[in-house]
XYZ file of C-alpha atoms in Angstrom:
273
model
C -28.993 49.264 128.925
C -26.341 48.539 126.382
C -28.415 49.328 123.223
C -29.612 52.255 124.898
C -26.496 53.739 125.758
C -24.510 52.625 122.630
C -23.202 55.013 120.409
C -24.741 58.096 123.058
C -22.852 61.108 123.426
C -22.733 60.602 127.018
C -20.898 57.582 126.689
C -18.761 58.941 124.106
C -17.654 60.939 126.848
C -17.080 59.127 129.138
C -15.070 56.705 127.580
C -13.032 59.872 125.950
C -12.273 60.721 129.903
C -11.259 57.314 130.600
C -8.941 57.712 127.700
C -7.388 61.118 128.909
C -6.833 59.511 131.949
C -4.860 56.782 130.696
C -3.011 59.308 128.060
C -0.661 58.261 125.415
C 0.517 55.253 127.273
C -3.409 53.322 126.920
C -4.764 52.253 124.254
C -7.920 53.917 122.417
C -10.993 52.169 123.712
C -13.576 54.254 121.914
C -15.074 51.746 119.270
C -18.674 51.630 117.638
C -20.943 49.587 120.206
C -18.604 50.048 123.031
C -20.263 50.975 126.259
C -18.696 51.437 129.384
C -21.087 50.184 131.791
C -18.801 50.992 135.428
C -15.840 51.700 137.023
C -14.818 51.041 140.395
C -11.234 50.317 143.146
C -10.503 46.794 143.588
C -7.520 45.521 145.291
C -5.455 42.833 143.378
C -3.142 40.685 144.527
C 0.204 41.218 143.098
C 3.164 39.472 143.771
C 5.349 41.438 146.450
C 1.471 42.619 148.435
C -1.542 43.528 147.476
C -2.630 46.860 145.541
C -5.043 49.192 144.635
C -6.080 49.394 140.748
C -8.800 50.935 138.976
C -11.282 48.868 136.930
C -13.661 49.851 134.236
C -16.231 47.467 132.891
C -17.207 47.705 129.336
C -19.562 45.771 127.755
C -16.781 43.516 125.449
C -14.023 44.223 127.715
C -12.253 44.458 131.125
C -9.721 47.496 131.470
C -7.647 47.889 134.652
C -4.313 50.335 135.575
C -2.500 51.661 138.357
C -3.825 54.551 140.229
C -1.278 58.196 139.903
C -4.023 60.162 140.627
C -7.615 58.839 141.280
C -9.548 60.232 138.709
C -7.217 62.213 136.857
C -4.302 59.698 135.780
C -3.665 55.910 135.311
C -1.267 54.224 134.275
C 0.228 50.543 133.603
C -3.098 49.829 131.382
C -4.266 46.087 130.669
C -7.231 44.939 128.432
C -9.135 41.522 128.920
C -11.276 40.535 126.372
C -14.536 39.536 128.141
C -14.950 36.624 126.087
C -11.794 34.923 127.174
C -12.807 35.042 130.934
C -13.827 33.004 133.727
C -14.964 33.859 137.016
C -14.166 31.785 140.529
C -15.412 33.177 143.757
C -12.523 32.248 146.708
C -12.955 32.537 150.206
C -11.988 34.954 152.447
C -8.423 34.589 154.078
C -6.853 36.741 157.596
C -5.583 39.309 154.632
C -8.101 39.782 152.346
C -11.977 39.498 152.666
C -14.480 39.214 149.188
C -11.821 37.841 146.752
C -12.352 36.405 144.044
C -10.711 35.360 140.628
C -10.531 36.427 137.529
C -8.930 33.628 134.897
C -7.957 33.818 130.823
C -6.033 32.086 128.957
C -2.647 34.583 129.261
C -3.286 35.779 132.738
C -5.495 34.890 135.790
C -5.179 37.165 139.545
C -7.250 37.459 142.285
C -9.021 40.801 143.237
C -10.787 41.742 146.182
C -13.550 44.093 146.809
C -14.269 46.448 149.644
C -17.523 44.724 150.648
C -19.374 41.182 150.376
C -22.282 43.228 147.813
C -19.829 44.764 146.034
C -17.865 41.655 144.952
C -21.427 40.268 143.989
C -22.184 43.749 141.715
C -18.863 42.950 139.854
C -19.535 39.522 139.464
C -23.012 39.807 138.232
C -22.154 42.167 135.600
C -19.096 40.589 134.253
C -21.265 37.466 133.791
C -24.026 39.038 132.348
C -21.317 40.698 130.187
C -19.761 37.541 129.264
C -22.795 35.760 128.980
C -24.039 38.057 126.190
C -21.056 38.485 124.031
C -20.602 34.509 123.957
C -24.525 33.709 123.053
C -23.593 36.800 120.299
C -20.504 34.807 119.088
C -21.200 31.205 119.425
C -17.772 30.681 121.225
C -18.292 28.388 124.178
C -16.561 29.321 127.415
C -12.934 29.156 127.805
C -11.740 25.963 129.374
C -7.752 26.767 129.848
C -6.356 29.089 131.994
C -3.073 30.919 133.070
C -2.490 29.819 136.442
C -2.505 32.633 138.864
C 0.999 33.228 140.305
C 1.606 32.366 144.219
C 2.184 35.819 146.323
C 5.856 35.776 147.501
C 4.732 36.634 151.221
C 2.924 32.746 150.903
C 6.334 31.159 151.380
C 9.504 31.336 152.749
C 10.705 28.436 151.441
C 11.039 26.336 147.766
C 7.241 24.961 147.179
C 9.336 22.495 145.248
C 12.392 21.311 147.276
C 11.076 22.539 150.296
C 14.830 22.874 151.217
C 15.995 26.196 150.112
C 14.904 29.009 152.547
C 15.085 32.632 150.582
C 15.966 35.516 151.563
C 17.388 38.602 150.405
C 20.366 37.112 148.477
C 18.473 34.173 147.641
C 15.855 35.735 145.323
C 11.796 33.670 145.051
C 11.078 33.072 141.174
C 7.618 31.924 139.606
C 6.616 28.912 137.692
C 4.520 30.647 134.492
C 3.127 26.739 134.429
C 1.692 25.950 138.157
C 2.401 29.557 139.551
C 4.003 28.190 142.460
C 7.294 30.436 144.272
C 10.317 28.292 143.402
C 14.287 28.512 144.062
C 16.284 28.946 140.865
C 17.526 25.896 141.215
C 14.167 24.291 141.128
C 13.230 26.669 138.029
C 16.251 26.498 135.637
C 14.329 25.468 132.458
C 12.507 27.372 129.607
C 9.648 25.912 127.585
C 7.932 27.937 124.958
C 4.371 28.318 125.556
C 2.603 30.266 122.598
C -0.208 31.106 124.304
C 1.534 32.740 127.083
C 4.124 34.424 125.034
C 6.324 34.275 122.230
C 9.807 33.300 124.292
C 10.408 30.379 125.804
C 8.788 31.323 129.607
C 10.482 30.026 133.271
C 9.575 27.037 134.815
C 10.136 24.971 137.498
C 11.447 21.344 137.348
C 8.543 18.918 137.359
C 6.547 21.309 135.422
C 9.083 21.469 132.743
C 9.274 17.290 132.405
C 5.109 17.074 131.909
C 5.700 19.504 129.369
C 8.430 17.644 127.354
C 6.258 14.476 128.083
C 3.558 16.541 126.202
C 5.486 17.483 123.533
C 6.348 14.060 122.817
C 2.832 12.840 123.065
C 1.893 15.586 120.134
C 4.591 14.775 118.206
C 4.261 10.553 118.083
C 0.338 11.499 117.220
C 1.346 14.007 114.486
C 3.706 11.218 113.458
C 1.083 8.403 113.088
C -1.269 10.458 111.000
C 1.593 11.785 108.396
C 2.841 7.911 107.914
C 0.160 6.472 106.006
C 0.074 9.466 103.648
C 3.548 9.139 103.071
C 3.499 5.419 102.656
C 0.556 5.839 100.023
C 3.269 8.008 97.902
C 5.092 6.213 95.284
C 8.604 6.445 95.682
C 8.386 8.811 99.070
C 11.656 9.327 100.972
C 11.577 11.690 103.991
C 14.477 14.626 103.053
C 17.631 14.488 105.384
C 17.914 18.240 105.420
C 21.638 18.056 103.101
C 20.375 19.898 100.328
C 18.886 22.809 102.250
C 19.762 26.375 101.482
C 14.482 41.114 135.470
C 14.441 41.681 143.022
C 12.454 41.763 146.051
C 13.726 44.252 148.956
C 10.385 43.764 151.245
C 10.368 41.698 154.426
C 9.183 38.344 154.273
C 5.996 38.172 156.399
C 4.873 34.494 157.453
C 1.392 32.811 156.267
C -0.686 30.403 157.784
C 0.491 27.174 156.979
C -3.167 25.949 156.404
C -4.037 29.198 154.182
C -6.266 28.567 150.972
C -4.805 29.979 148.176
C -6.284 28.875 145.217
C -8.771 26.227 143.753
C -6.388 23.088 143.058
C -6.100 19.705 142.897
C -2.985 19.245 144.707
C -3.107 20.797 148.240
C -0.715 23.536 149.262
C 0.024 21.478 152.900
C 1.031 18.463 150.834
C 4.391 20.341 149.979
C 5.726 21.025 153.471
C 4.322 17.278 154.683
């Protein structure tokens, strides 16, 4: 279906309405070989509650935006490349029924669709997708993951301390490390994590001291490969450096204490035991 529809004026122009709709705030998505192969509502689940966006499936990449005006204007517009995604089918909670996730390496969410054969459309197509474009590259699948952020409305209380109950003065902050909602207390520390974004990122306490234990693990290995070549260099002295020139306003609503979130090792009732 791809080859046949490549480079077609009738997906020319389709993907041209896609980009109107978007307007000067997307990106251009016409490219030679692109094919948009479906579009469709899902509801993702955002921090504050979940919300409608608009998805369209290409055959190299997944575009999604917030909904003005269905069919007419979107806005807020995110591209995933397919080949840096992973797919993980969740199970159904009291809020939200055919949910699964959708994981890369800068940012993974869970969406939901409006029936059980719907969810299995979009997930057979991405795969396909996906499957394609990495037997077409060589690249094997991507192993590491953003971790998918914890919706506020999960907890009323620190999923570190466990202590600190929020509310509307005391504001709920995210680990960009385990995802988890944290006090800011509990989440006072930068780390710089390049493949999440150029500035040093928020995280929470023990999340921050397996990074820096990290860190140092890198750096004693980088260490013990540079010292023999240094050692094997006549006369080699290492240089000492002298000579060198943005609240939430919406009511809490309780959880389930025994809700599944999310696919982990550590369970989420361990935290409140």
């Amino acid at each position: 279906m791809v080859d046949h529809l490549a480079n077609t004026e009738i997906n020319s122009q389709r993907i041209a309405a896609v980009e109107n709709c978007f307007g000067a705030s997307g990106q251009p998505l016409a490219l030679p070989g692109r094919v948009l192969l479906g579009e469709g509502i899902l509801t993702k689940e955002c921090r504050k509650k979940p919300k409608p966006r608009i998805f369209f499936l290409f055959n190299d990449i997944l575009v999604y935006g917030s909904i003005v005006i269905n069919k007419r204007k979107y806005n807020s517009q995110h591209i995933i490349p397919l080949e840096d995604v992973t797919l993980e089918t969740l199970p159904d909670t009291l809020q939200m029924k055919n949910r699964w996730m959708i994981k890369t390496s800068k940012k993974s969410f869970v969406v939901s669709a409006a029936s059980l054969t719907e969810r299995k459309e979009w997930i057979s197509h991405l795969e396909e997708c996906i499957r394609h474009l990495l037997t077409k590259t060589g690249r094997q699948p991507s192993t590491e993951h953003a971790a998918p952020w914890i919706p506020d409305k999960a907890t009323d209380i620190c999923m570190r301390c466990t202590q600190t109950k929020f509310s509307t003065l005391t504001r709920r902050h995210h680990c960009r490390k385990c995802g988890f909602v944290v006090c800011a207390d509990c989440s006072r520390q930068r780390f710089l994590m390049p493949r999440l974004s150029p500035k040093p990122l928020r995280v929470c306490n023990l999340c921050y001291r397996q990074l820096l234990a990290e860190k140092k693990k890198e750096a004693e290995a980088d260490l013990r490969q540079t010292e023999p070549i240094c050692s094997a260099i006549p006369g080699y002295e290492p240089s000492s450096g002298d000579d060198s020139d943005k609240s939430d306003d919406d009511k809490a609503e309780r959880w389930p204490a025994d809700t599944e979130f999310y696919t982990s090792p550590v369970s989420w009732s361990s935290f409140h035991s």
